CSV table of C-alpha atoms and ligand atoms in Angstrom, one decimal:
chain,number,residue,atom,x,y,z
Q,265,UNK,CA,69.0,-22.9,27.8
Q,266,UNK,CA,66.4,-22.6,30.8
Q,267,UNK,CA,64.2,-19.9,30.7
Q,268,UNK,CA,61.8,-18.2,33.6
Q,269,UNK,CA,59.0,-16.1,32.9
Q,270,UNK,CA,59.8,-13.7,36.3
Q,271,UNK,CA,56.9,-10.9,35.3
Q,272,UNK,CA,53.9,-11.3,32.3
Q,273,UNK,CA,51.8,-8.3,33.5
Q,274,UNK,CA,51.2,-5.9,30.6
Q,275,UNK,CA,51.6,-2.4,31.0
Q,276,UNK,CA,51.1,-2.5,34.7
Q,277,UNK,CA,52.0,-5.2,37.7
Q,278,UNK,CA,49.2,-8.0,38.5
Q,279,UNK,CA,47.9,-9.9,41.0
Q,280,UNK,CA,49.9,-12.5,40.5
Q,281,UNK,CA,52.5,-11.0,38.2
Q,282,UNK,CA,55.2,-8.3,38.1
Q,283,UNK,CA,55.6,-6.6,34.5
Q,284,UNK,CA,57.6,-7.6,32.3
Q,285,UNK,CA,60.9,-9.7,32.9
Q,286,UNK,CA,62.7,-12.9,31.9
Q,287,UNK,CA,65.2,-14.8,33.0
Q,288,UNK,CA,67.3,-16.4,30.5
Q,289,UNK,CA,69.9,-19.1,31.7
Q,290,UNK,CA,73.1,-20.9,30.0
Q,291,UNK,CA,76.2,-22.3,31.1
Q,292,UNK,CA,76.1,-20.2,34.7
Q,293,UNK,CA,75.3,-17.1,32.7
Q,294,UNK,CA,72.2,-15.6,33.7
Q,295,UNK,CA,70.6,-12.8,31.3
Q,296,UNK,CA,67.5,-10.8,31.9
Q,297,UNK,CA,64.8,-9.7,29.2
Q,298,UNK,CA,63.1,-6.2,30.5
Q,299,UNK,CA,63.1,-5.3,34.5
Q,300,UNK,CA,59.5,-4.0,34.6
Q,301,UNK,CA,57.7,-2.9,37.7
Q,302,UNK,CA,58.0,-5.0,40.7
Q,303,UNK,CA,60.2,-8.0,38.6
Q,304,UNK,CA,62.7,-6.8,41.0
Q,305,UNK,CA,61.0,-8.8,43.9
Q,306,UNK,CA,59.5,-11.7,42.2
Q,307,UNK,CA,63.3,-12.1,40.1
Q,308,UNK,CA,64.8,-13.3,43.8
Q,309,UNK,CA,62.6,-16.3,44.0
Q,310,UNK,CA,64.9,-17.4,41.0
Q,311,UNK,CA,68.4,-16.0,41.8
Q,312,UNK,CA,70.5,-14.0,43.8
Q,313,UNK,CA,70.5,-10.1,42.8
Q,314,UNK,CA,74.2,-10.1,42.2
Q,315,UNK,CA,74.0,-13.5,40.1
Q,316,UNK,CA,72.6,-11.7,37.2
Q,317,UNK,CA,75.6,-11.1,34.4
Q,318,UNK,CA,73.7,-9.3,31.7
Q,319,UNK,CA,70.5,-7.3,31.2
Q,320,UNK,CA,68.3,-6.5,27.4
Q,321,UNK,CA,65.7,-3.7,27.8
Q,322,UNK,CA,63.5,-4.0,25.1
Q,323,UNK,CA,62.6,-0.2,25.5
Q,324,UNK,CA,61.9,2.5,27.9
Q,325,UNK,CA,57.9,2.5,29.2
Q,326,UNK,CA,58.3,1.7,32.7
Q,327,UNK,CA,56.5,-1.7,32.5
Q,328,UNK,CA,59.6,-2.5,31.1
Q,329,UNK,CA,62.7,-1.2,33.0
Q,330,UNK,CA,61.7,1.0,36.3
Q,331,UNK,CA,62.8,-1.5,38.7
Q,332,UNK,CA,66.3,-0.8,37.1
Q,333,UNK,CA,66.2,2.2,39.6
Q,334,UNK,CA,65.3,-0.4,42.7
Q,335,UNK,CA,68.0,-2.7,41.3
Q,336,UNK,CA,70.7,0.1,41.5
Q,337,UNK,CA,70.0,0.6,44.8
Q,338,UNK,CA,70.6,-3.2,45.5
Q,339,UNK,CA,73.9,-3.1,43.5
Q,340,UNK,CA,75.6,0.6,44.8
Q,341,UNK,CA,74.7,0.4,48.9
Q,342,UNK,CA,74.3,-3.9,48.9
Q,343,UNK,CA,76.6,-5.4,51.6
Q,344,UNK,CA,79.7,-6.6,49.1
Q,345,UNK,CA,79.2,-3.3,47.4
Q,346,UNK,CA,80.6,-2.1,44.9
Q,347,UNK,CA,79.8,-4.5,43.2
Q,348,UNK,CA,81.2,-4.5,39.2
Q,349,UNK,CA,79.3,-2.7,36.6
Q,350,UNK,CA,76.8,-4.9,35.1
Q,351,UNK,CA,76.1,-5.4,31.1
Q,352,UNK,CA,73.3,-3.1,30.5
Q,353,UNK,CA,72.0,-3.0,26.5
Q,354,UNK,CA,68.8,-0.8,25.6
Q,355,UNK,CA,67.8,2.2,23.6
Q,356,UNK,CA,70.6,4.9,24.0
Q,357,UNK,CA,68.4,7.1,26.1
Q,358,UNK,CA,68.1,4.7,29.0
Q,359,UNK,CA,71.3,6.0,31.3
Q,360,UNK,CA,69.5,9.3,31.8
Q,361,UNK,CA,66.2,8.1,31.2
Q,362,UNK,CA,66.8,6.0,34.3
Q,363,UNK,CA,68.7,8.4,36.0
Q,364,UNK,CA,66.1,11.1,35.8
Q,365,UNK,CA,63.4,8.4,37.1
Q,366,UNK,CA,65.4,7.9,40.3
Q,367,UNK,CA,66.3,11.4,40.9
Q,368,UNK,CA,70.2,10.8,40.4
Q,369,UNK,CA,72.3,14.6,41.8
Q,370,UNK,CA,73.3,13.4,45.2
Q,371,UNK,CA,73.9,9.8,44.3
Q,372,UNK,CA,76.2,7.8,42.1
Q,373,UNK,CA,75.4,8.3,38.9
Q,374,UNK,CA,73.9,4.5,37.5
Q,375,UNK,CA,76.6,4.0,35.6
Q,376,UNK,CA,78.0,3.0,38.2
Q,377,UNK,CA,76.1,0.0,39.1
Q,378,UNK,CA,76.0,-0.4,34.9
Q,379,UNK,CA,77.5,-0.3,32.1
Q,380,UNK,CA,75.1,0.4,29.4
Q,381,UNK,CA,76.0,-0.2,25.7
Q,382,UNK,CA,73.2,1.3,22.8
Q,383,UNK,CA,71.3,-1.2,21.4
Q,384,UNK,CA,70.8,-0.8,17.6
Q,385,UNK,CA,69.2,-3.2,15.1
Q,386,UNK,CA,72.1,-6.3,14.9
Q,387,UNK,CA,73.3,-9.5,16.4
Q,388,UNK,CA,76.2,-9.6,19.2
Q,389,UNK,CA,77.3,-11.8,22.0
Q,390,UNK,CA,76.5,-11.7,25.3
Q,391,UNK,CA,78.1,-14.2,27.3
Q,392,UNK,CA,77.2,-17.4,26.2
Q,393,UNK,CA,74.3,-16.2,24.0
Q,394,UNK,CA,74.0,-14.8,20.4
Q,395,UNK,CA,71.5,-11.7,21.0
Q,396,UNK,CA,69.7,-10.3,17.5
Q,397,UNK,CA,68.0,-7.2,18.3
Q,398,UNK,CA,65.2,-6.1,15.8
Q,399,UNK,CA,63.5,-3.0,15.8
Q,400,UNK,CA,59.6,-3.2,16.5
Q,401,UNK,CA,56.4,-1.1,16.0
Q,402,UNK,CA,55.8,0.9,19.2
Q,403,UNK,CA,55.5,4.5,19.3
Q,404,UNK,CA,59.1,4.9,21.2
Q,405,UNK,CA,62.7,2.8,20.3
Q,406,UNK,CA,61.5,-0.8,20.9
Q,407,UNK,CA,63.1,-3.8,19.9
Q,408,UNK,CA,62.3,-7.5,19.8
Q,409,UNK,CA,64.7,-10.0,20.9
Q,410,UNK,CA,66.0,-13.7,19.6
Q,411,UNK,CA,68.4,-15.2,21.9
Q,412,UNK,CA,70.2,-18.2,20.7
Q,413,UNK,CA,72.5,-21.1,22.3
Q,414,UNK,CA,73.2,-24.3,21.5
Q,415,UNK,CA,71.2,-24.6,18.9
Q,416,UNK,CA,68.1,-23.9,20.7
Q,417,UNK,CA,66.3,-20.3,20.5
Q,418,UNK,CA,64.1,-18.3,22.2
Q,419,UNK,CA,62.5,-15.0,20.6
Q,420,UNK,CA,60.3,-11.8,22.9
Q,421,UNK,CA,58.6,-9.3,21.3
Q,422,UNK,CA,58.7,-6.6,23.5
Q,423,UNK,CA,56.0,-4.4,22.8
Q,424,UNK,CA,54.9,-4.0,19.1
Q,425,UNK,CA,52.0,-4.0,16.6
Q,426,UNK,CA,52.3,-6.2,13.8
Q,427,UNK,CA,55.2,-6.4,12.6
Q,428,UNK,CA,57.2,-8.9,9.7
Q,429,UNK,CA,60.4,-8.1,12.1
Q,430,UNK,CA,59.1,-9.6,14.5
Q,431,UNK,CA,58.1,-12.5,12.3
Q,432,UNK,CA,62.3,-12.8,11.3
Q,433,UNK,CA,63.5,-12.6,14.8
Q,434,UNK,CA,61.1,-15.5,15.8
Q,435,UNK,CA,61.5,-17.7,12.6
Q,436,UNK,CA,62.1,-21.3,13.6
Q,437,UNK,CA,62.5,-20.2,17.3
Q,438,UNK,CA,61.6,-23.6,19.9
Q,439,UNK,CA,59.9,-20.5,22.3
Q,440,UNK,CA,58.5,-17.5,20.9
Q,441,UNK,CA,57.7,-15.6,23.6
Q,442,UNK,CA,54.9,-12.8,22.5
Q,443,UNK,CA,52.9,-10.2,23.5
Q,444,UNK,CA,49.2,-10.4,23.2
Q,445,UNK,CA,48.0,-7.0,24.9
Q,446,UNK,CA,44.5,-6.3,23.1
Q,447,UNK,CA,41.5,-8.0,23.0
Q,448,UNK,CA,39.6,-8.0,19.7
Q,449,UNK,CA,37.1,-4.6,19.2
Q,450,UNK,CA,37.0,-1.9,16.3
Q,451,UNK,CA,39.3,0.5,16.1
Q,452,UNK,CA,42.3,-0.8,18.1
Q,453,UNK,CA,44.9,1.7,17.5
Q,454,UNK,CA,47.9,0.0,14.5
Q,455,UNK,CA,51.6,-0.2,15.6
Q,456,UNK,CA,51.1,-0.4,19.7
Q,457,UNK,CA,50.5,-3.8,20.8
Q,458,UNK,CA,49.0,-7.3,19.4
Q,459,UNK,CA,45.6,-9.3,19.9
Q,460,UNK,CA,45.7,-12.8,20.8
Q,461,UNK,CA,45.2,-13.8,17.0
Q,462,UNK,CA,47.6,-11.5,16.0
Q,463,UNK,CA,50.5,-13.2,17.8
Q,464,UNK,CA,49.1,-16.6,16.8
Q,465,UNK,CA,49.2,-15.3,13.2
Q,466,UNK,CA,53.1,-14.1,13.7
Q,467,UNK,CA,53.9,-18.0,15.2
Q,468,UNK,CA,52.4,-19.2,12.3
Q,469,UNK,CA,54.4,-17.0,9.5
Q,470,UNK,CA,57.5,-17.7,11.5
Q,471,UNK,CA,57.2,-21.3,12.2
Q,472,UNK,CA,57.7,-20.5,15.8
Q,473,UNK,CA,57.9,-24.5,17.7
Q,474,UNK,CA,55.9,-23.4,21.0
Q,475,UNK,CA,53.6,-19.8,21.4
Q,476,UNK,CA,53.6,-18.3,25.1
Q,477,UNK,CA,51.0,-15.3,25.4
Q,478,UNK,CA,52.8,-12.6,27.4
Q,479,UNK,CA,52.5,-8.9,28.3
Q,480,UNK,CA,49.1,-9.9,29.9
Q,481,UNK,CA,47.0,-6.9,30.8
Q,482,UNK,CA,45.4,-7.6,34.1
Q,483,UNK,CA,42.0,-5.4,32.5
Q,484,UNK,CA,41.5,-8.1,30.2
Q,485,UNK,CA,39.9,-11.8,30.5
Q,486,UNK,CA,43.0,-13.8,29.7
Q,487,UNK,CA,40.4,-16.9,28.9
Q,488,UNK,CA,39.5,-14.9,26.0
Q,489,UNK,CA,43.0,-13.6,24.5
Q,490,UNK,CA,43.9,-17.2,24.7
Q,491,UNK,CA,40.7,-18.5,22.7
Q,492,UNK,CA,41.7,-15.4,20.3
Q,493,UNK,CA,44.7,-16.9,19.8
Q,494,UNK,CA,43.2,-20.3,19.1
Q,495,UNK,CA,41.8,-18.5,15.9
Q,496,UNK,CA,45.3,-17.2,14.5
Q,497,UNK,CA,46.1,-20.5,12.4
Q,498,UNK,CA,48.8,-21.0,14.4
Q,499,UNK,CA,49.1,-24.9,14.8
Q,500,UNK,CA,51.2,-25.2,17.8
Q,501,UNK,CA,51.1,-25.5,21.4
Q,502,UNK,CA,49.8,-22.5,22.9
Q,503,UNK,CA,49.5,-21.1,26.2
Q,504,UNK,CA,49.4,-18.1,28.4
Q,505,UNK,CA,52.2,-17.0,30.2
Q,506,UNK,CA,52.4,-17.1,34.5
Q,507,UNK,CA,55.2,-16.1,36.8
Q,508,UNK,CA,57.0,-18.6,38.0
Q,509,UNK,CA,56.8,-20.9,34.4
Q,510,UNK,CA,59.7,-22.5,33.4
Q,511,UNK,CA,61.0,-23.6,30.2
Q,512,UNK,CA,63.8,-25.9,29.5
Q,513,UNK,CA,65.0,-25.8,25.5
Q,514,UNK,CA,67.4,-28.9,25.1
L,129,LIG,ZN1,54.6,-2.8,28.0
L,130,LIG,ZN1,55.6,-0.2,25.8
């Protein structure tokens, strides 16, 4: 399985990144993880709009699903439109959660453009890919994600404290694909997001093969998450994430 880090940017787009999205490829089938602000525009340096066959929304903070609105657009008025309903899984809320963010009453409703099934905690296929969701520590529905094919895997976090779910859906994963948010101080607030160490220390209870430091907050220095990380006991490679990286598991 190939996969593409499209966006990185915690909580907000970056210079150099859109928030969260990934783009997770296998067979022909292409899957995204999260459609956060502005992934929409950096996702078609990778592939066509209308290539995509499947999208996971962790949960519903905008950083994680707003350009789902843009996208919509792309797929109701685009020039071969209508185009079919596309494979939509996240928290239950998300058809009118999204339809309320867009304004919906003199459009299409989104379900149009998708076809959204509830996520709940549980593994299920999706296209070529086995997909355990797990839920995570954030103060809405969030879940983590392992994706699996071919005997490689790939587990995101999402957004989450700590969190020993987390540590199952990324045990023995070849890519573990996790947020590191804070940067150490007193008093960081428990079940939002992760330091640096802390995801090192989840890669090492899990055994994870390779530890890619995402959800990037463009207020912090990134040097310093990464050396945080270095002191998690974690005895893989680790690195932080960029737009545009690639990873092939084979
Ligand atoms: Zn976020
Ligand atoms: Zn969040």
């Amino acid at each position: 399985m190939k996969v593409t880090i499209v966006g990185c940017s915690g909580s907000y787009p970056g210079p150099d990144s859109p928030a969260s999205c990934y783009l997770l490829e296998a067979e022909g089938f292409k899957m995204l993880l999260d459609l956060g602000s502005g992934a929409l525009g950096a996702l078609q340096r990778h592939t066509s709009l209308y290539d995509v066959d499947a999208i996971c929304l962790s949960h519903l903070h905008a950083d994680h699903c707003i350009d789902m609105c843009a996208y919509h657009v792309a797929r109701t008025y685009g020039p071969q439109a209508p185009y079919p309903a596309l494979p939509v899984y996240a928290p239950a809320d998300a058809p009118t959660r999204l339809g309320d963010a867009y304004g919906m009453p003199d459009e299409p409703a989104m379900e149009f453009a998708f076809d959204f099934a509830a996520l709940s905690p549980g593994t299920f296929e999706v296209g070529p890919f086995t997909v355990t969701a797990g839920l995570v520590n954030h103060p809405v529905e969030a879940y983590g994600f392992r994706v699996s094919h071919g005997g490689r895997s790939v587990a995101y976090s999402g957004d989450t404290g700590e969190s020993d779910e987390l540590v199952r859906l990324a045990t023995g994963v070849d890519l573990f694909l996790c947020e590191a948010s804070f940067v150490e101080r007193p008093g960081l607030p428990a079940d939002l997001h992760l330091t640096g160490r802390q995801a090192a220390q989840h890669a090492a209870k899990a055994g994870a093969g390779r530890l890619v430091l995402t959800h990037l907050v463009p207020w912090n220095d990134q040097a310093t998450v990464l050396e945080e990380a270095a002191g998690g006991g974690y005895g893989g490679p680790i690195e932080l994430a960029r737009s545009g990286a690639v990873y092939e598991l084979t």
